[in-house]
mmCIF file of C-alpha atoms in Angstrom:
data_model
loop_
_atom_site.group_PDB
_atom_site.id
_atom_site.type_symbol
_atom_site.label_atom_id
_atom_site.label_comp_id
_atom_site.label_asym_id
_atom_site.label_seq_id
_atom_site.Cartn_x
_atom_site.Cartn_y
_atom_site.Cartn_z
ATOM 1 C CA MET A 14 24.343 13.923 -17.946
ATOM 2 C CA ALA A 15 24.490 10.968 -15.605
ATOM 3 C CA ARG A 16 25.468 13.299 -12.778
ATOM 4 C CA ASN A 17 22.463 15.557 -13.463
ATOM 5 C CA PHE A 18 20.211 12.488 -13.511
ATOM 6 C CA LYS A 19 21.356 11.528 -10.005
ATOM 7 C CA LYS A 20 20.733 15.069 -8.843
ATOM 8 C CA LYS A 21 17.237 14.908 -10.294
ATOM 9 C CA GLU A 22 16.417 11.706 -8.394
ATOM 10 C CA ALA A 23 17.929 13.051 -5.186
ATOM 11 C CA THR A 24 15.812 16.176 -5.596
ATOM 12 C CA ILE A 25 12.648 14.114 -6.093
ATOM 13 C CA LEU A 26 13.366 12.020 -3.002
ATOM 14 C CA GLY A 27 14.113 15.199 -1.045
ATOM 15 C CA ILE A 28 10.820 16.764 -2.114
ATOM 16 C CA ALA A 29 8.937 13.576 -1.205
ATOM 17 C CA LEU A 30 10.545 13.569 2.235
ATOM 18 C CA LEU A 31 9.599 17.231 2.707
ATOM 19 C CA LEU A 32 5.994 16.532 1.675
ATOM 20 C CA LEU A 33 5.893 13.610 4.107
ATOM 21 C CA LEU A 34 7.004 15.892 6.946
ATOM 22 C CA VAL A 35 4.381 18.462 5.934
ATOM 23 C CA SER A 36 1.683 15.776 5.910
ATOM 24 C CA ILE A 37 2.764 14.668 9.391
ATOM 25 C CA VAL A 38 2.489 18.211 10.780
ATOM 26 C CA PHE A 39 -0.833 18.697 8.973
ATOM 27 C CA ALA A 40 -2.249 15.400 10.305
ATOM 28 C CA ILE A 41 -1.170 16.159 13.877
ATOM 29 C CA GLY A 42 -2.975 19.515 13.821
ATOM 30 C CA ILE A 43 -6.222 18.339 12.157
ATOM 31 C CA GLY A 44 -9.057 16.685 14.085
ATOM 32 C CA SER A 45 -11.967 17.285 16.428
ATOM 33 C CA VAL A 46 -9.634 19.684 18.260
ATOM 34 C CA GLN A 47 -7.644 21.906 15.880
ATOM 35 C CA PHE A 48 -4.060 22.898 16.635
ATOM 36 C CA THR A 49 -2.195 25.820 15.105
ATOM 37 C CA LEU A 50 1.446 25.369 14.145
ATOM 38 C CA SER A 51 2.422 27.388 17.199
ATOM 39 C CA GLN A 52 0.324 25.220 19.536
ATOM 40 C CA THR A 53 1.713 22.068 17.962
ATOM 41 C CA TRP A 54 5.281 23.265 18.335
ATOM 42 C CA GLN A 55 4.763 24.375 21.937
ATOM 43 C CA THR A 56 3.309 20.978 22.793
ATOM 44 C CA LEU A 57 6.078 19.099 21.027
ATOM 45 C CA ILE A 58 8.784 20.933 22.978
ATOM 46 C CA GLY A 59 6.967 20.329 26.269
ATOM 47 C CA SER A 60 5.444 23.793 26.791
ATOM 48 C CA GLY A 61 1.867 22.922 25.925
ATOM 49 C CA LYS A 62 -1.180 22.611 28.135
ATOM 50 C CA ASP A 63 -1.920 19.298 29.837
ATOM 51 C CA ALA A 64 -5.002 18.713 27.663
ATOM 52 C CA ASP A 65 -2.990 19.435 24.507
ATOM 53 C CA ASN A 66 -0.243 17.074 25.626
ATOM 54 C CA THR A 67 -2.785 14.311 26.127
ATOM 55 C CA ILE A 68 -4.378 14.789 22.699
ATOM 56 C CA LEU A 69 -1.100 15.030 20.787
ATOM 57 C CA TRP A 70 1.179 12.588 22.592
ATOM 58 C CA ASP A 71 -1.385 9.942 23.539
ATOM 59 C CA ILE A 72 -3.680 10.034 20.481
ATOM 60 C CA ARG A 73 -2.578 12.010 17.421
ATOM 61 C CA ILE A 74 1.170 11.363 17.219
ATOM 62 C CA PRO A 75 0.978 7.560 17.772
ATOM 63 C CA ARG A 76 -1.790 7.339 15.182
ATOM 64 C CA VAL A 77 0.158 9.364 12.599
ATOM 65 C CA LEU A 78 3.329 7.344 13.228
ATOM 66 C CA LEU A 79 1.405 4.089 12.847
ATOM 67 C CA ALA A 80 -0.106 5.300 9.552
ATOM 68 C CA LEU A 81 3.414 6.198 8.404
ATOM 69 C CA ILE A 82 4.742 2.733 9.216
ATOM 70 C CA ILE A 83 1.799 0.790 7.763
ATOM 71 C CA GLY A 84 1.749 2.888 4.586
ATOM 72 C CA ALA A 85 5.467 2.348 3.994
ATOM 73 C CA ASN A 86 5.093 -1.395 4.685
ATOM 74 C CA LEU A 87 2.243 -1.881 2.228
ATOM 75 C CA ALA A 88 3.891 0.211 -0.482
ATOM 76 C CA ALA A 89 7.136 -1.759 -0.192
ATOM 77 C CA SER A 90 5.207 -5.022 -0.217
ATOM 78 C CA GLY A 91 3.316 -3.979 -3.343
ATOM 79 C CA ILE A 92 6.357 -2.950 -5.347
ATOM 80 C CA LEU A 93 8.183 -6.181 -4.465
ATOM 81 C CA LEU A 94 5.169 -8.305 -5.449
ATOM 82 C CA GLN A 95 4.965 -6.414 -8.743
ATOM 83 C CA ALA A 96 8.636 -7.192 -9.353
ATOM 84 C CA VAL A 97 8.198 -10.889 -8.542
ATOM 85 C CA MET A 98 5.012 -11.334 -10.543
ATOM 86 C CA ASN A 99 6.116 -9.036 -13.360
ATOM 87 C CA ASN A 100 2.697 -7.482 -13.158
ATOM 88 C CA PRO A 101 1.940 -3.810 -12.423
ATOM 89 C CA LEU A 102 -1.442 -4.779 -10.948
ATOM 90 C CA ALA A 103 -0.019 -7.008 -8.205
ATOM 91 C CA ASP A 104 -0.804 -5.829 -4.688
ATOM 92 C CA PRO A 105 -0.993 -7.549 -1.267
ATOM 93 C CA GLY A 106 -4.770 -7.153 -1.318
ATOM 94 C CA LEU A 107 -5.468 -8.226 -4.889
ATOM 95 C CA THR A 108 -3.163 -11.245 -4.691
ATOM 96 C CA GLY A 109 -4.783 -12.591 -1.532
ATOM 97 C CA VAL A 110 -1.774 -12.092 0.766
ATOM 98 C CA SER A 111 -3.643 -9.646 3.009
ATOM 99 C CA SER A 112 -6.756 -11.841 3.091
ATOM 100 C CA GLY A 113 -4.694 -14.897 4.046
ATOM 101 C CA ALA A 114 -3.119 -12.972 6.894
ATOM 102 C CA ALA A 115 -6.517 -11.610 7.914
ATOM 103 C CA VAL A 116 -8.063 -15.078 8.183
ATOM 104 C CA THR A 117 -5.497 -16.352 10.676
ATOM 105 C CA VAL A 118 -5.608 -13.148 12.705
ATOM 106 C CA LEU A 119 -9.413 -13.121 12.776
ATOM 107 C CA PHE A 120 -9.450 -16.784 13.787
ATOM 108 C CA ILE A 121 -7.322 -16.026 16.840
ATOM 109 C CA MET A 122 -9.329 -12.885 17.689
ATOM 110 C CA LEU A 123 -12.684 -14.671 17.552
ATOM 111 C CA VAL A 124 -11.939 -18.321 18.353
ATOM 112 C CA ALA A 125 -8.780 -18.406 20.432
ATOM 113 C CA PRO A 126 -8.170 -14.955 21.943
ATOM 114 C CA GLU A 127 -5.956 -16.521 24.623
ATOM 115 C CA TYR A 128 -3.312 -16.904 21.881
ATOM 116 C CA SER A 129 -3.354 -13.236 20.847
ATOM 117 C CA GLY A 130 0.391 -13.041 21.464
ATOM 118 C CA PHE A 131 0.858 -15.189 18.362
ATOM 119 C CA ILE A 132 -1.116 -12.869 16.054
ATOM 120 C CA PRO A 133 1.934 -11.455 14.170
ATOM 121 C CA LEU A 134 3.298 -14.963 13.554
ATOM 122 C CA ALA A 135 -0.145 -16.210 12.520
ATOM 123 C CA ALA A 136 -0.479 -13.315 10.076
ATOM 124 C CA ILE A 137 2.849 -14.205 8.439
ATOM 125 C CA VAL A 138 1.816 -17.870 8.161
ATOM 126 C CA GLY A 139 -1.573 -16.941 6.673
ATOM 127 C CA GLY A 140 -0.052 -14.475 4.194
ATOM 128 C CA GLY A 141 2.611 -17.002 3.199
ATOM 129 C CA LEU A 142 0.003 -19.706 2.673
ATOM 130 C CA ALA A 143 -1.977 -17.384 0.408
ATOM 131 C CA ALA A 144 1.143 -16.575 -1.638
ATOM 132 C CA ILE A 145 1.931 -20.288 -2.039
ATOM 133 C CA MET A 146 -1.637 -20.948 -3.218
ATOM 134 C CA VAL A 147 -1.424 -18.135 -5.775
ATOM 135 C CA TYR A 148 1.876 -19.414 -7.172
ATOM 136 C CA ALA A 149 0.719 -23.038 -7.204
ATOM 137 C CA TRP A 150 -2.524 -22.277 -9.070
ATOM 138 C CA ALA A 151 -0.878 -19.863 -11.511
ATOM 139 C CA TRP A 152 1.963 -22.175 -12.579
ATOM 140 C CA LYS A 153 1.740 -24.388 -15.658
ATOM 141 C CA LYS A 154 4.395 -26.836 -16.699
ATOM 142 C CA GLU A 155 4.266 -25.756 -20.338
ATOM 143 C CA SER A 156 4.450 -21.997 -19.899
ATOM 144 C CA GLY A 157 5.395 -21.332 -16.266
ATOM 145 C CA TYR A 158 3.849 -18.153 -14.855
ATOM 146 C CA THR A 159 1.987 -15.486 -16.761
ATOM 147 C CA PRO A 160 0.893 -12.153 -15.275
ATOM 148 C CA ILE A 161 -2.789 -12.701 -16.036
ATOM 149 C CA ARG A 162 -2.829 -16.179 -14.415
ATOM 150 C CA ILE A 163 -1.181 -14.789 -11.302
ATOM 151 C CA ILE A 164 -3.798 -12.056 -10.978
ATOM 152 C CA LEU A 165 -6.674 -14.453 -11.632
ATOM 153 C CA SER A 166 -5.257 -16.887 -9.072
ATOM 154 C CA GLY A 167 -4.984 -13.996 -6.640
ATOM 155 C CA VAL A 168 -8.624 -13.091 -7.223
ATOM 156 C CA ALA A 169 -9.605 -16.721 -6.561
ATOM 157 C CA VAL A 170 -7.509 -16.907 -3.382
ATOM 158 C CA ASN A 171 -8.993 -13.603 -2.259
ATOM 159 C CA ALA A 172 -12.480 -15.004 -2.800
ATOM 160 C CA VAL A 173 -11.698 -18.177 -0.846
ATOM 161 C CA PHE A 174 -10.266 -16.341 2.134
ATOM 162 C CA GLY A 175 -13.008 -13.715 1.895
ATOM 163 C CA GLY A 176 -15.511 -16.548 2.238
ATOM 164 C CA VAL A 177 -13.692 -17.883 5.280
ATOM 165 C CA ILE A 178 -13.742 -14.405 6.833
ATOM 166 C CA GLY A 179 -17.479 -14.209 6.162
ATOM 167 C CA LEU A 180 -18.028 -17.646 7.694
ATOM 168 C CA LEU A 181 -16.085 -16.750 10.839
ATOM 169 C CA SER A 182 -18.045 -13.495 11.075
ATOM 170 C CA ILE A 183 -21.353 -15.385 11.019
ATOM 171 C CA LEU A 184 -20.309 -18.212 13.355
ATOM 172 C CA TYR A 185 -18.896 -15.808 15.932
ATOM 173 C CA SER A 186 -21.179 -12.819 15.340
ATOM 174 C CA ASP A 187 -21.498 -12.282 19.102
ATOM 175 C CA LYS A 188 -17.770 -11.487 19.278
ATOM 176 C CA LEU A 189 -17.621 -9.592 15.982
ATOM 177 C CA PRO A 190 -17.995 -6.023 17.346
ATOM 178 C CA THR A 191 -14.555 -6.317 18.923
ATOM 179 C CA ALA A 192 -13.004 -7.158 15.536
ATOM 180 C CA LEU A 193 -15.176 -5.011 13.249
ATOM 181 C CA SER A 194 -12.969 -1.928 13.426
ATOM 182 C CA TRP A 195 -9.877 -4.041 12.740
ATOM 183 C CA MET A 196 -11.510 -5.721 9.724
ATOM 184 C CA ASN A 197 -12.103 -2.303 8.104
ATOM 185 C CA GLY A 198 -8.514 -1.176 8.456
ATOM 186 C CA SER A 199 -8.985 1.342 11.239
ATOM 187 C CA LEU A 200 -6.166 3.077 13.118
ATOM 188 C CA SER A 201 -8.537 4.378 15.767
ATOM 189 C CA GLY A 202 -7.559 3.721 19.358
ATOM 190 C CA LYS A 203 -3.964 2.816 18.562
ATOM 191 C CA GLY A 204 -1.286 4.083 20.900
ATOM 192 C CA MET A 205 2.463 4.391 21.196
ATOM 193 C CA LYS A 206 2.609 0.776 22.407
ATOM 194 C CA ASP A 207 1.308 -0.360 19.005
ATOM 195 C CA VAL A 208 3.904 1.812 17.264
ATOM 196 C CA LEU A 209 6.750 0.390 19.314
ATOM 197 C CA ASN A 210 5.469 -3.164 18.767
ATOM 198 C CA ILE A 211 5.525 -2.987 14.988
ATOM 199 C CA LEU A 212 8.446 -0.596 14.455
ATOM 200 C CA PRO A 213 11.340 -3.108 14.886
ATOM 201 C CA TYR A 214 9.718 -5.607 12.493
ATOM 202 C CA SER A 215 8.979 -2.863 9.971
ATOM 203 C CA VAL A 216 12.501 -1.458 10.059
ATOM 204 C CA ALA A 217 13.842 -4.987 9.527
ATOM 205 C CA GLY A 218 11.444 -5.381 6.585
ATOM 206 C CA TRP A 219 12.485 -2.051 5.042
ATOM 207 C CA VAL A 220 16.151 -2.988 5.314
ATOM 208 C CA MET A 221 15.472 -6.380 3.706
ATOM 209 C CA ALA A 222 13.478 -4.685 0.935
ATOM 210 C CA LEU A 223 16.272 -2.204 0.217
ATOM 211 C CA LEU A 224 18.783 -5.070 0.154
ATOM 212 C CA CYS A 225 16.604 -6.756 -2.519
ATOM 213 C CA ILE A 226 16.861 -3.849 -4.970
ATOM 214 C CA ARG A 227 19.515 -5.542 -7.116
ATOM 215 C CA GLN A 228 17.478 -8.756 -7.358
ATOM 216 C CA ALA A 229 14.324 -6.807 -8.240
ATOM 217 C CA ASN A 230 16.175 -4.991 -11.012
ATOM 218 C CA ILE A 231 17.470 -8.314 -12.346
ATOM 219 C CA LEU A 232 13.885 -9.617 -12.586
ATOM 220 C CA ARG A 233 12.995 -6.450 -14.494
ATOM 221 C CA LEU A 234 15.524 -7.386 -17.172
ATOM 222 C CA GLY A 235 13.685 -10.625 -17.974
ATOM 223 C CA GLU A 236 14.337 -14.317 -17.423
ATOM 224 C CA GLN A 237 16.955 -14.746 -20.151
ATOM 225 C CA ALA A 238 19.059 -11.843 -18.921
ATOM 226 C CA ALA A 239 18.766 -13.124 -15.356
ATOM 227 C CA HIS A 240 19.957 -16.575 -16.439
ATOM 228 C CA ASN A 241 22.864 -14.980 -18.298
ATOM 229 C CA LEU A 242 23.827 -13.175 -15.081
ATOM 230 C CA GLY A 243 23.896 -16.503 -13.264
ATOM 231 C CA GLN A 244 20.883 -15.762 -11.040
ATOM 232 C CA ASN A 245 18.685 -18.497 -9.601
ATOM 233 C CA LEU A 246 15.293 -17.023 -10.446
ATOM 234 C CA ASN A 247 13.322 -19.269 -8.109
ATOM 235 C CA ARG A 248 15.540 -18.257 -5.208
ATOM 236 C CA VAL A 249 15.228 -14.564 -6.124
ATOM 237 C CA ARG A 250 11.443 -14.795 -6.389
ATOM 238 C CA PHE A 251 11.195 -16.628 -3.065
ATOM 239 C CA LEU A 252 13.362 -14.012 -1.345
ATOM 240 C CA LEU A 253 11.370 -11.056 -2.641
ATOM 241 C CA SER A 254 8.056 -12.815 -1.965
ATOM 242 C CA PHE A 255 9.077 -13.549 1.617
ATOM 243 C CA VAL A 256 9.905 -9.899 2.288
ATOM 244 C CA ALA A 257 6.668 -8.732 0.625
ATOM 245 C CA VAL A 258 4.521 -11.191 2.594
ATOM 246 C CA PHE A 259 6.332 -10.321 5.833
ATOM 247 C CA LEU A 260 5.677 -6.578 5.450
ATOM 248 C CA ALA A 261 2.032 -7.036 4.434
ATOM 249 C CA ALA A 262 1.327 -9.604 7.164
ATOM 250 C CA ILE A 263 2.699 -7.575 10.072
ATOM 251 C CA SER A 264 0.654 -4.608 8.843
ATOM 252 C CA VAL A 265 -2.552 -6.668 8.679
ATOM 253 C CA SER A 266 -1.888 -8.054 12.146
ATOM 254 C CA LYS A 267 -1.847 -4.520 13.541
ATOM 255 C CA VAL A 268 -4.561 -2.564 11.668
ATOM 256 C CA GLY A 269 -6.456 -5.074 9.528
ATOM 257 C CA LEU A 270 -7.194 -4.827 5.815
ATOM 258 C CA VAL A 271 -5.990 -1.661 4.057
ATOM 259 C CA GLY A 272 -6.051 -2.200 0.317
ATOM 260 C CA PHE A 273 -4.678 -0.448 -2.758
ATOM 261 C CA VAL A 274 -1.691 1.281 -1.105
ATOM 262 C CA GLY A 275 0.554 -1.392 -2.614
ATOM 263 C CA LEU A 276 -1.057 -0.867 -6.007
ATOM 264 C CA ILE A 277 -1.304 2.905 -6.253
ATOM 265 C CA VAL A 278 1.996 3.941 -4.728
ATOM 266 C CA PRO A 279 4.402 1.896 -6.919
ATOM 267 C CA HIS A 280 2.635 3.294 -9.998
ATOM 268 C CA MET A 281 3.036 6.830 -8.748
ATOM 269 C CA ALA A 282 6.695 6.185 -7.971
ATOM 270 C CA ARG A 283 7.409 4.760 -11.429
ATOM 271 C CA ILE A 284 5.683 7.694 -13.126
ATOM 272 C CA ILE A 285 7.633 10.206 -11.063
ATOM 273 C CA ILE A 286 11.093 8.653 -10.921
ATOM 274 C CA GLY A 287 11.238 5.727 -13.359
ATOM 275 C CA SER A 288 11.343 1.926 -13.141
ATOM 276 C CA ASN A 289 14.753 1.454 -11.522
ATOM 277 C CA TYR A 290 14.034 -0.031 -8.095
ATOM 278 C CA LYS A 291 17.077 1.760 -6.716
ATOM 279 C CA HIS A 292 14.973 4.916 -6.894
ATOM 280 C CA SER A 293 11.355 3.745 -7.070
ATOM 281 C CA LEU A 294 11.531 1.600 -3.900
ATOM 282 C CA PRO A 295 12.745 4.407 -1.577
ATOM 283 C CA LEU A 296 10.233 6.782 -3.173
ATOM 284 C CA SER A 297 7.466 4.203 -2.650
ATOM 285 C CA LEU A 298 8.308 4.013 1.054
ATOM 286 C CA LEU A 299 7.935 7.788 1.379
ATOM 287 C CA LEU A 300 4.794 8.060 -0.765
ATOM 288 C CA GLY A 301 3.112 5.071 0.905
ATOM 289 C CA ALA A 302 3.641 6.630 4.322
ATOM 290 C CA MET A 303 2.302 9.994 3.133
ATOM 291 C CA ILE A 304 -0.790 8.580 1.399
ATOM 292 C CA LEU A 305 -1.933 6.511 4.375
ATOM 293 C CA ILE A 306 -1.413 9.470 6.715
ATOM 294 C CA ILE A 307 -3.613 11.570 4.406
ATOM 295 C CA ALA A 308 -6.227 8.801 4.116
ATOM 296 C CA ASP A 309 -6.431 8.339 7.885
ATOM 297 C CA THR A 310 -6.613 12.101 8.459
ATOM 298 C CA ALA A 311 -9.404 12.399 5.897
ATOM 299 C CA GLY A 312 -11.257 9.485 7.495
ATOM 300 C CA ARG A 313 -11.315 11.060 10.945
ATOM 301 C CA SER A 314 -11.954 14.624 9.746
ATOM 302 C CA LEU A 315 -14.394 14.657 6.819
ATOM 303 C CA PHE A 316 -17.402 13.303 8.723
ATOM 304 C CA SER A 317 -16.404 14.261 12.270
ATOM 305 C CA PRO A 318 -17.453 13.249 14.896
ATOM 306 C CA LEU A 319 -17.870 10.003 12.924
ATOM 307 C CA GLU A 320 -14.679 8.235 11.889
ATOM 308 C CA ILE A 321 -14.250 6.410 8.598
ATOM 309 C CA PRO A 322 -11.489 3.738 8.742
ATOM 310 C CA ALA A 323 -8.482 4.368 6.514
ATOM 311 C CA GLY A 324 -9.147 1.029 4.822
ATOM 312 C CA ILE A 325 -12.511 2.291 3.560
ATOM 313 C CA ILE A 326 -11.025 5.586 2.359
ATOM 314 C CA MET A 327 -8.319 3.696 0.436
ATOM 315 C CA ALA A 328 -10.902 1.333 -1.092
ATOM 316 C CA MET A 329 -13.003 4.289 -2.283
ATOM 317 C CA ALA A 330 -9.942 5.930 -3.833
ATOM 318 C CA GLY A 331 -8.131 2.810 -5.015
ATOM 319 C CA GLY A 332 -11.042 1.053 -6.719
ATOM 320 C CA PRO A 333 -11.521 3.711 -9.419
ATOM 321 C CA TYR A 334 -7.754 3.947 -9.882
ATOM 322 C CA PHE A 335 -7.565 0.174 -10.424
ATOM 323 C CA LEU A 336 -10.301 0.394 -13.092
ATOM 324 C CA TYR A 337 -8.403 3.255 -14.720
ATOM 325 C CA LEU A 338 -5.272 1.101 -14.910
ATOM 326 C CA MET A 339 -7.278 -1.778 -16.386
ATOM 327 C CA ARG A 340 -8.703 0.451 -19.121
ATOM 328 C CA LYS A 341 -5.300 1.947 -19.764
ATOM 329 C CA GLY A 342 -3.945 -1.537 -20.398
ATOM 330 C CA GLY A 343 -1.934 -2.107 -17.249
ATOM 331 C CA ALA A 344 -2.887 -5.787 -17.156
#
């Protein structure tokens, strides 16, 4: 029985990987210029026309790869935050982590662009500060943390940083057009340089997340069981929070605010493969990558020649799903 169960999970992960590959091929071929499978293949192996090479290698493929990386980052961040906060509604966006990172990045973009080389570090600092504020406001000496206080604190932190973003937008409105696309979570105009910039950090984050699976599963057992296993819960929570903030912050620094991936994907993974992080975390990485690729492809195809940022597509899809979870009793 146990052997069959492992086969079942391996099959699910295999199917998810196959669907991810299909979504990549689909996304590469769809756009203002359509490519057949044959044209795509010919271009990939170096036999395509010069114009096709330019479109695929300079525009489409970097954009799809970046969507893959960002989607996996946000999904991993969301599932780790849900483990730490013991709340299925936790998400980098809802808990203020993304907004905190966005404030520091936007500050550099609008106020001190000469320090743009520090944007990734600033995003991590901003995201970390937001996480600390959420934990500090949610904690009570008598009862510690509760899921509802964490979410409410996250909403408050989100509102505070949202206000700061609005203030910066007004004070530096003359420079805002350069940051407007970034603020909406757009992948437009990104190239292979952006992919190569974020890839090493993302791979490091994925490895750290996968190494945290045992600790995440211990948190799932509850505080008493964790104490009985000799685990330092504060240390475990800090470790998982650091990895989650790191992955969300580097994503925000590159493409801006893309919400709900970290909320939707872990739910889908748990429904499909169960709550064990050994299986749900790898599946979340695959599903997060696939969903953001689909969202970005839809954004640049549905209203062509206009482009809708992936962040807006995810907000339109994720908002109703969040309300559905609330009504279902996920809080």
